[in-house]
Coordinates of C-alpha atoms and ligand atoms in Angstrom, one line a residue:
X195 CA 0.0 0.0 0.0
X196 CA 1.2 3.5 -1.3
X197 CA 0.1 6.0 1.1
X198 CA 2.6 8.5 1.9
X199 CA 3.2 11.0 -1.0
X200 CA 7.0 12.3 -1.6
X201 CA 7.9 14.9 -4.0
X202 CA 11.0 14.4 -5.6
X203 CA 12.8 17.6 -7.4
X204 CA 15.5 18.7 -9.5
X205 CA 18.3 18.1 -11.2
X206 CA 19.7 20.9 -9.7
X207 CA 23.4 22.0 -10.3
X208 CA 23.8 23.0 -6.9
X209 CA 22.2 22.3 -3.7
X210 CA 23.5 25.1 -1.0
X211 CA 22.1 23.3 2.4
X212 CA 23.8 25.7 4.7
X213 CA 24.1 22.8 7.0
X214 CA 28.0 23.3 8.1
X215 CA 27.3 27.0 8.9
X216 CA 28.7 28.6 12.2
X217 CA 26.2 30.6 13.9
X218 CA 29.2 33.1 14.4
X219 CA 31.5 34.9 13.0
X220 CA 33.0 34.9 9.3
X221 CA 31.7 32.7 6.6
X222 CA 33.3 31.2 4.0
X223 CA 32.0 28.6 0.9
X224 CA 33.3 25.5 2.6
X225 CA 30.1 26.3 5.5
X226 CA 27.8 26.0 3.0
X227 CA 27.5 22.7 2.2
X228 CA 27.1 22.4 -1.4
X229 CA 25.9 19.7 -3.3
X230 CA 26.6 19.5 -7.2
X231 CA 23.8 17.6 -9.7
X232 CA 21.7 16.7 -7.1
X233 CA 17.5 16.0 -6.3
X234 CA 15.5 16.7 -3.5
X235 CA 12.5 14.5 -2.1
X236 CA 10.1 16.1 0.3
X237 CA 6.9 14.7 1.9
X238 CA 4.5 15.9 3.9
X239 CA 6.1 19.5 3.9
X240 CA 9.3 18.1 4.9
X241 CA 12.8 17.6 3.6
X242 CA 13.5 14.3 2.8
X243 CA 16.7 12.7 1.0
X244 CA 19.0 14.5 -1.0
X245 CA 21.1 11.9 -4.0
X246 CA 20.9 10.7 -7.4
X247 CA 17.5 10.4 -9.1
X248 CA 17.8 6.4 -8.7
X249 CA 18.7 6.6 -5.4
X250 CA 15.6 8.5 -4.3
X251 CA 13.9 6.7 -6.3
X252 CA 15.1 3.3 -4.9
X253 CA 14.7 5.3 -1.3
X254 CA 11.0 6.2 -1.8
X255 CA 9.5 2.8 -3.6
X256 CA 6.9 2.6 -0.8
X257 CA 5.7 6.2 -1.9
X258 CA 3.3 7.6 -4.4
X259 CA 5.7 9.8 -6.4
X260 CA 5.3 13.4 -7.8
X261 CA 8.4 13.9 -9.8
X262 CA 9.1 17.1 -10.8
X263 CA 12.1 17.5 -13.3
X264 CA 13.5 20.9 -14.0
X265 CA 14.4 21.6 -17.2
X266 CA 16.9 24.4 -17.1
X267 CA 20.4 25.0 -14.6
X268 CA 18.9 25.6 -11.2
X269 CA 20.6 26.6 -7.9
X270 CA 18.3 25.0 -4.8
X271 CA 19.1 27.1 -1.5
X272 CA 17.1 27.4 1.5
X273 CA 13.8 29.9 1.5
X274 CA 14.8 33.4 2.8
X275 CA 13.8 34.7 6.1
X276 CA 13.2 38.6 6.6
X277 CA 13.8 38.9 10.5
X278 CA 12.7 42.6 10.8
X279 CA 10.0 44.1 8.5
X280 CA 6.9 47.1 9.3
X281 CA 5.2 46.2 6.1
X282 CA 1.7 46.5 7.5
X283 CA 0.9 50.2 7.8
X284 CA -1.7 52.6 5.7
X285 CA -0.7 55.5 3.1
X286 CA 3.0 56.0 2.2
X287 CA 6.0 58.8 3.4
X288 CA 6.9 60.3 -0.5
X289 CA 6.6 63.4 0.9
X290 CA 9.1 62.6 3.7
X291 CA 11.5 60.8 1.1
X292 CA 11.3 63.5 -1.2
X293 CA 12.1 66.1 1.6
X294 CA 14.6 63.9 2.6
X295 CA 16.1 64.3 -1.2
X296 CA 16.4 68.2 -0.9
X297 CA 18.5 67.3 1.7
X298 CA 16.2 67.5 5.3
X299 CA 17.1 64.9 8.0
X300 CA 14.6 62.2 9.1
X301 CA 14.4 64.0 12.5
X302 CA 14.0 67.2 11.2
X303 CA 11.1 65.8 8.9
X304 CA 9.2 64.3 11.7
X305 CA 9.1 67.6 13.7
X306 CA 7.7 68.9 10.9
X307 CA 4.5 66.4 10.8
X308 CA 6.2 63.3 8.6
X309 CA 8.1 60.8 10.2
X310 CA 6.3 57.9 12.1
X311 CA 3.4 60.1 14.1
X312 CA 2.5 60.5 9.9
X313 CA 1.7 57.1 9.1
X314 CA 0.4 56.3 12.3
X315 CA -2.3 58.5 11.3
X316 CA -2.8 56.8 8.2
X317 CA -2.9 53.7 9.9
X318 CA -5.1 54.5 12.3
X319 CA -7.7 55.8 9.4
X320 CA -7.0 53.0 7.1
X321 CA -10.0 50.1 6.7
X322 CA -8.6 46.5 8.1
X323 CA -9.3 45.4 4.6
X324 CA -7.1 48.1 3.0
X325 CA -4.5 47.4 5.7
X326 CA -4.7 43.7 4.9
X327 CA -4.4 44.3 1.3
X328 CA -1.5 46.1 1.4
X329 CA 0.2 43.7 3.6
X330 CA -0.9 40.8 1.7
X331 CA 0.4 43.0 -1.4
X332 CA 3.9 43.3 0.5
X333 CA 3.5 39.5 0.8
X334 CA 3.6 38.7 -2.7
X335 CA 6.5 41.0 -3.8
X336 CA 8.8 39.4 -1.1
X337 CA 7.5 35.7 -1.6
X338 CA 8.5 36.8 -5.5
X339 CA 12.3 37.4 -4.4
X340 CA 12.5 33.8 -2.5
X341 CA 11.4 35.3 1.6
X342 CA 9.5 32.3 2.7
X343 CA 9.5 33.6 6.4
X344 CA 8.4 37.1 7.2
X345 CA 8.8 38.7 10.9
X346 CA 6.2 42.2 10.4
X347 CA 5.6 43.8 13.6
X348 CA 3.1 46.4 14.4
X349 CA 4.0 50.1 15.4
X350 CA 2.1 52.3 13.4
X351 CA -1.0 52.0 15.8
X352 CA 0.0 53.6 19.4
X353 CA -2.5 53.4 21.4
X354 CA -4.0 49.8 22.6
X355 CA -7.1 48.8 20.5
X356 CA -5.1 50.3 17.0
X357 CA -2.1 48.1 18.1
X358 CA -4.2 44.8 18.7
X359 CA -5.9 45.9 15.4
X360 CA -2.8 45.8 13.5
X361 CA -1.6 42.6 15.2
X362 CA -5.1 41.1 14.2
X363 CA -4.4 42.1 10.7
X364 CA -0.8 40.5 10.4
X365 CA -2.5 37.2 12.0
X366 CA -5.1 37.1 9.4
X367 CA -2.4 37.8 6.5
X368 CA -0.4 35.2 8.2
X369 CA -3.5 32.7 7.5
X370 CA -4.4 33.9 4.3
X371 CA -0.5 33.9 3.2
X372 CA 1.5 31.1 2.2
X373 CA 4.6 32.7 3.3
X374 CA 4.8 32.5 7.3
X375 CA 4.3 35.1 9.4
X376 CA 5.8 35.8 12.8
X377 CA 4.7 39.2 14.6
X378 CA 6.3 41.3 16.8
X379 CA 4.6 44.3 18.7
X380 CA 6.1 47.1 18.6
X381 CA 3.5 49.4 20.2
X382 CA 6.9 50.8 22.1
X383 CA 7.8 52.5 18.6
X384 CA 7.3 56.0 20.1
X385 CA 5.0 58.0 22.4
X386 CA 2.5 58.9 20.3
X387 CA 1.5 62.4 19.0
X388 CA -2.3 62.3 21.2
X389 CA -0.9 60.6 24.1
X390 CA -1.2 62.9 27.0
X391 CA 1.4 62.3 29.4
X392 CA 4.9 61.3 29.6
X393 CA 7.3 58.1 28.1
X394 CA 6.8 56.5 31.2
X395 CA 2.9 56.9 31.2
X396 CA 2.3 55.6 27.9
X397 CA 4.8 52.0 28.7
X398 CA 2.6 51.7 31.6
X399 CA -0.5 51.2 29.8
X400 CA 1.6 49.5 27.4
X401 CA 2.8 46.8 30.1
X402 CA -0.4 47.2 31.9
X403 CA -3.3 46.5 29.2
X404 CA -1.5 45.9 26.3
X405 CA 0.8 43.2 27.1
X406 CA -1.4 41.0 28.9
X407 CA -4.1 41.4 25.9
X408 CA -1.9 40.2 23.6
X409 CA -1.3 37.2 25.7
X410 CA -4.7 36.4 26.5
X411 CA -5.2 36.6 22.6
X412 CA -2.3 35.1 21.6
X413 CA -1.0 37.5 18.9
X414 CA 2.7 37.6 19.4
X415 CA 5.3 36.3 21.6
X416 CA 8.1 38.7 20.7
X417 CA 8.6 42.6 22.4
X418 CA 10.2 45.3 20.3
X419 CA 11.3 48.8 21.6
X420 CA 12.6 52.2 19.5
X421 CA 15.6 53.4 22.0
X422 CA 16.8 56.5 20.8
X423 CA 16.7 60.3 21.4
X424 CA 13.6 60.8 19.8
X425 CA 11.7 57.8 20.8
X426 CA 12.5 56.0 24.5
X427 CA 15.8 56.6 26.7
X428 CA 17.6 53.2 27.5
X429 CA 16.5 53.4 31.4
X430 CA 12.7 53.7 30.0
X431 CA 13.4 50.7 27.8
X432 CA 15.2 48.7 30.2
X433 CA 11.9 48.9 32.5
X434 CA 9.9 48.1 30.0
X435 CA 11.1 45.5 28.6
X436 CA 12.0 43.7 32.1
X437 CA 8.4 43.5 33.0
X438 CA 7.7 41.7 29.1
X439 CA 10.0 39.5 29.8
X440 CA 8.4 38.7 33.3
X441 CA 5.4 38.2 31.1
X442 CA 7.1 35.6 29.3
X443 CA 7.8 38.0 25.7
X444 CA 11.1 37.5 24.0
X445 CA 12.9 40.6 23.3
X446 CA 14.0 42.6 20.6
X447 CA 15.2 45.8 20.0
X448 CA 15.9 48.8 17.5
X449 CA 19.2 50.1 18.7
X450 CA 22.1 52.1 17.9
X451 CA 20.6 53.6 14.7
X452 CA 21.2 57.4 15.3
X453 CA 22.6 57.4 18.9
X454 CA 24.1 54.4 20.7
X455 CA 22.7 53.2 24.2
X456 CA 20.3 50.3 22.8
X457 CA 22.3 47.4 22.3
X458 CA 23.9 48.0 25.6
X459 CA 20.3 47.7 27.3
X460 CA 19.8 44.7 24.2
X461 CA 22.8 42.5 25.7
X462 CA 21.8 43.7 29.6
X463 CA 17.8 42.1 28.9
X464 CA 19.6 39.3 26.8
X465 CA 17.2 40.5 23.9
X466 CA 16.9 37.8 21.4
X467 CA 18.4 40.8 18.4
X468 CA 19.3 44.2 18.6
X469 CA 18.8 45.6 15.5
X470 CA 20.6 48.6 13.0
X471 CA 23.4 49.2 14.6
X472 CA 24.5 52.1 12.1
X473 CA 26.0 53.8 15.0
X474 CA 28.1 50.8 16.9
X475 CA 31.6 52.0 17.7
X476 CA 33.9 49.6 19.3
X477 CA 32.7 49.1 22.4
X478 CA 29.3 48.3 21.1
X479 CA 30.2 45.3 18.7
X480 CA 32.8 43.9 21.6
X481 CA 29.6 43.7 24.1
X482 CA 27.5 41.9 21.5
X483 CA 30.5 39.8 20.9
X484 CA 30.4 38.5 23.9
X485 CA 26.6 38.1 24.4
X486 CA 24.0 35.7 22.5
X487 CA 22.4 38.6 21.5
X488 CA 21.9 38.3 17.9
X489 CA 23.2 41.6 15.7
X490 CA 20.7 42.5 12.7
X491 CA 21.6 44.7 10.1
X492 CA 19.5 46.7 7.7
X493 CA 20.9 47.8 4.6
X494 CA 17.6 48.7 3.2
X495 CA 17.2 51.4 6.1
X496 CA 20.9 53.1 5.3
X497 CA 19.7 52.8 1.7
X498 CA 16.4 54.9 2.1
X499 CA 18.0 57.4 4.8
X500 CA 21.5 57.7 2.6
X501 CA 23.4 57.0 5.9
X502 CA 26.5 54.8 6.6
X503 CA 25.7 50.8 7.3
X504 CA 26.1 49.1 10.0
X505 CA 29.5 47.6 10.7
X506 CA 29.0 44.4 9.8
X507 CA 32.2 43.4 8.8
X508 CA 33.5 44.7 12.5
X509 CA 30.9 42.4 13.6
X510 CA 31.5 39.6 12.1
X511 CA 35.0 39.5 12.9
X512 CA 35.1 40.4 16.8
X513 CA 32.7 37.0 16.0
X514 CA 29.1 38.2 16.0
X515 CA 26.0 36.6 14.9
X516 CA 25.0 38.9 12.3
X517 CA 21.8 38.8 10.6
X518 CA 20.5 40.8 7.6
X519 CA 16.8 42.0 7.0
X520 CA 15.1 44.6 5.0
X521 CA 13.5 46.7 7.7
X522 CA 10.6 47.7 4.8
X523 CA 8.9 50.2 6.5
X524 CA 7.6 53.2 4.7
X525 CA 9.7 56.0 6.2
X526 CA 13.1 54.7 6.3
X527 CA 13.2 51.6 4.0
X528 CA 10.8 52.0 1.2
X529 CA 12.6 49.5 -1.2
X530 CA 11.6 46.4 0.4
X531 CA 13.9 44.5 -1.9
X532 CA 16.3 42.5 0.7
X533 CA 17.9 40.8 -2.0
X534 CA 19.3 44.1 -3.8
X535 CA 19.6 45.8 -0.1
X536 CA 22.0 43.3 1.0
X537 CA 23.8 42.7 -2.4
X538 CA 24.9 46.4 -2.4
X539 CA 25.6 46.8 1.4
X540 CA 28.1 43.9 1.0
X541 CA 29.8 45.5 -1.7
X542 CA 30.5 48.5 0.6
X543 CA 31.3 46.5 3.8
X544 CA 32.8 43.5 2.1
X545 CA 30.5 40.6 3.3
X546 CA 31.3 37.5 1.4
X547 CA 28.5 35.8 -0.2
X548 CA 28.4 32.9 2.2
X549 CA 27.9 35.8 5.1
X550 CA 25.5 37.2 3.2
X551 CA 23.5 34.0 3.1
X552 CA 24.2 33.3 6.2
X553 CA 22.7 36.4 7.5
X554 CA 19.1 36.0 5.6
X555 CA 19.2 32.1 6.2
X556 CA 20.3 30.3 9.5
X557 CA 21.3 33.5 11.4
X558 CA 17.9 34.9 10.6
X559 CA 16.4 31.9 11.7
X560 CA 18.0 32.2 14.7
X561 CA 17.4 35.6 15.2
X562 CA 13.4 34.5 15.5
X563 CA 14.4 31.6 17.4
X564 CA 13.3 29.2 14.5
X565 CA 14.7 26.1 14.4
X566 CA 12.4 24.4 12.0
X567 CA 13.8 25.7 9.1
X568 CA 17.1 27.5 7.1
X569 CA 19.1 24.4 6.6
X570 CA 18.4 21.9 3.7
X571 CA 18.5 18.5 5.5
X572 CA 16.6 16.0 6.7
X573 CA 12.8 16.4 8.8
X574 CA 13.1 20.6 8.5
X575 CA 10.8 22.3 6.7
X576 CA 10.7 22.6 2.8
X577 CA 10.9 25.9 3.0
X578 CA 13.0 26.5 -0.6
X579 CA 13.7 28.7 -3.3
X580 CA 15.4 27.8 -7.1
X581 CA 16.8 30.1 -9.3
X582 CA 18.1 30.0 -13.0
X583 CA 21.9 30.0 -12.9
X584 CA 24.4 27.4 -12.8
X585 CA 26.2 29.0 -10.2
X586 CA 24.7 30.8 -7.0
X587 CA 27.1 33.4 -7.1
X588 CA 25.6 34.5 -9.7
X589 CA 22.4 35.4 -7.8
X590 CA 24.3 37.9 -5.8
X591 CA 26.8 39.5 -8.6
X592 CA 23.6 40.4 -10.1
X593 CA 22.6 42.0 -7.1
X594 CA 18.7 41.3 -6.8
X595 CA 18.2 41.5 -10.5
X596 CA 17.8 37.3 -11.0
X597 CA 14.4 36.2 -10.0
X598 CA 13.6 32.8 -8.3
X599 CA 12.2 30.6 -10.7
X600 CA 10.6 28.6 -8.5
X601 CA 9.3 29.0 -4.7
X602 CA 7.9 25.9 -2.2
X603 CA 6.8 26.8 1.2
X604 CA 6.3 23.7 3.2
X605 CA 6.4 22.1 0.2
X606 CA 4.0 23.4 -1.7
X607 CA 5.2 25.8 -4.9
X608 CA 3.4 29.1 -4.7
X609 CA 2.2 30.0 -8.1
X610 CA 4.2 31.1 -11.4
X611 CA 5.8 33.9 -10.4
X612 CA 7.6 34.7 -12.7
Ligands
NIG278 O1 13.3 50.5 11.7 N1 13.7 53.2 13.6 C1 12.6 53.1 13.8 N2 11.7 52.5 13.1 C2 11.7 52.2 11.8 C3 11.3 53.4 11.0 C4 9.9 53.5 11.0 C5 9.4 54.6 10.2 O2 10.1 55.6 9.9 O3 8.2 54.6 9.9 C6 13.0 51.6 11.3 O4 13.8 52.3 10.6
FE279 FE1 12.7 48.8 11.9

């Protein structure tokens, strides 16, 4: 009796598992694992055997086969994983880029009513169905690039029922969606422009009626904080995100982007990231160096704001784990593209290509805490992406211009996308 289904895939010219790579430190090609002329077998929406056509063949006699030969050079890698995203919001910030392009500063532009208090309004006024549109819009274009995993936290609501709106929304997309979804809540983003009272006032009812909503209704497990000048000083974060973690949260943080103090309260709360980092000196990357804090970059962010990156090389080598995510949002990082946002930071910061994978792959992964997925090998997810080149180099020399030709998420292929 035939009962179990297996998929079995390929040739492909390369397989790049990723399954001898160091959570830390540099990278280099031997850590990726390759496989050359290879097929795949899943079942079930996992990974199965990797070998010769015969073999898995031979291997899966007791299954019902679905063979699915590829007709063209194909490099197999593992599906991408965008650890920090804000791609559910309303309206857009063109006016803020724009202004931005005349040569204003991204503080200076939210004094003057654009920055995040701007699409906070728009959020607020937007329809859930327009909101879930547009995320579900975002959704597609990534899933298009190879991003089979998606963190997208909230932050444009500020104020409790907007944020458990938005968190409502990004559970619904994350049904809908064939890519998966992990929130984060980032209702700490900034005090916002109708709250009366003070930083401390508004974490309070954060910690007080927002956090133990969101556990009650189980819409996110993970705790995100702005600390900066402009948004929340480290000793306001450090409260703040003590009594999450009391609650049970995990922890993550945007740090270090204009002014340093947040990866120092990151490694103090043993946050699961801190994340930017444009403004690490030294002493920064030695602390995170020494912590199991993971270090997320976002080239996309430097990109849209035309600042310096984040020393990701320095981090790297003092032996960081150093992931790399988009940070779409629609102030700071309107590309979206993390592909073509890593591709040119590591020209800059000299990231080899097996960092660079790495960093949107099992360090991303582990960013999330995700342990499920990243690797090609046996009983993880089929989670993977194919694209048309013989070589996968090739995929990051072109610098986001090569599309995936094909996409599976737990094994299933999301439509021609192409
Ligand atoms: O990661 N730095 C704070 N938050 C976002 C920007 C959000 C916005 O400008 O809307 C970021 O860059
Ligand atoms: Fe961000």
């Amino acid at each position: 009796m035939k009962n179990n289904i297996a998929t079995l895939t390929g040739p492909f010219t390369q397989i790049i598992t990723m399954q001898n790579t160091p959570l830390r430190g540099p990278v280099a090609e031997h850590h990726l694992h390759i496989v050359n002329n290879a097929w795949i077998a899943w079942s079930e929406g996992r990974i199965g055997q990797i070998g010769q056509y015969k073999e898995l063949l031979e291997y899966y006699s007791d299954y019902t086969l679905n063979i699915n030969e590829i007709n063209q050079s194909s490099v197999l890698m593992p599906g991408w994983i965008d650890c920090h995203t804000h791609i559910c919001y309303g309206g857009h910030r063109m006016e803020d880029y724009s202004k931005r392009l005349e040569g204003k500063t991204y503080l200076q532009i939210a004094k003057e009513g654009g920055g995040i208090n701007r699409s906070v309004r728009d959020t607020r006024s937007a329809t859930d169905s327009i909101l879930l549109e547009s995320l579900m819009r975002r959704l597609a274009e990534m899933g298009q690039e190879g991003v089979t995993t998606v963190e997208v936290k909230s932050g444009y609501g500020l104020n409790v029922e907007d944020e458990i709106r938005m968190l409502r929304i990004i559970h619904e997309a994350d049904r809908i969606s064939k890519i998966n979804i992990i929130p984060t809540c980032l209702a700490a983003h900034m005090k916002p422009f109708d709250f009366q009272g003070n930083n401390s006032n508004y974490l309070n009812i954060l910690s007080n009626e927002l956090l133990p909503w969101i556990k009650r209704e189980n819409l996110s497990s993970r705790v995100d904080i702005f600390i900066e000048d402009t948004a929340f000083s480290p000793r306001e974060s450090l409260e703040y995100l003590m009594r999450a973690k009391a609650m049970g949260f995990d922890l993550t943080i945007h740090g270090d982007q204009f002014t340093t103090g947040g990866s120092q309260v990151a490694v103090q709360v043993n946050a699961n990231s801190v994340d930017h980092l444009e403004a690490s000196g030294d002493e920064e990357i030695q602390m995170l160096a020494k912590s199991n804090t993971v270090a997320v970059v976002l080239p996309g962010a430097s990109l849209g704001l035309g600042m310096p990156f984040a020393p990701m090389r320095k981090l790297l080598d003092q032996g960081c784990c150093v992931a790399i995510a988009s940070d779409w949002n629609p102030g700071s990082a309107p590309m979206g593209h993390l592909l073509t946002a890593a591709s040119i930071m590591s020209a800059y910061e000299k990231i080899s290509i097996p960092e660079i994978m790495a960093g949107i792959t099992v360090r991303a992964a582990h960013a999330l805490k995700l342990k499920d997925r990243a690797i090609i090998e046996k009983d993880r997810r089929a989670d993977l992406v194919s694209f048309p080149t013989n070589d996968y180099r090739e995929i990051f020399y072109r610098q986001g211009r090569i599309n995936p030709s094909s996409i599976w998420i737990g094994g299933i292929q999301l439509e021609k996308i192409n």
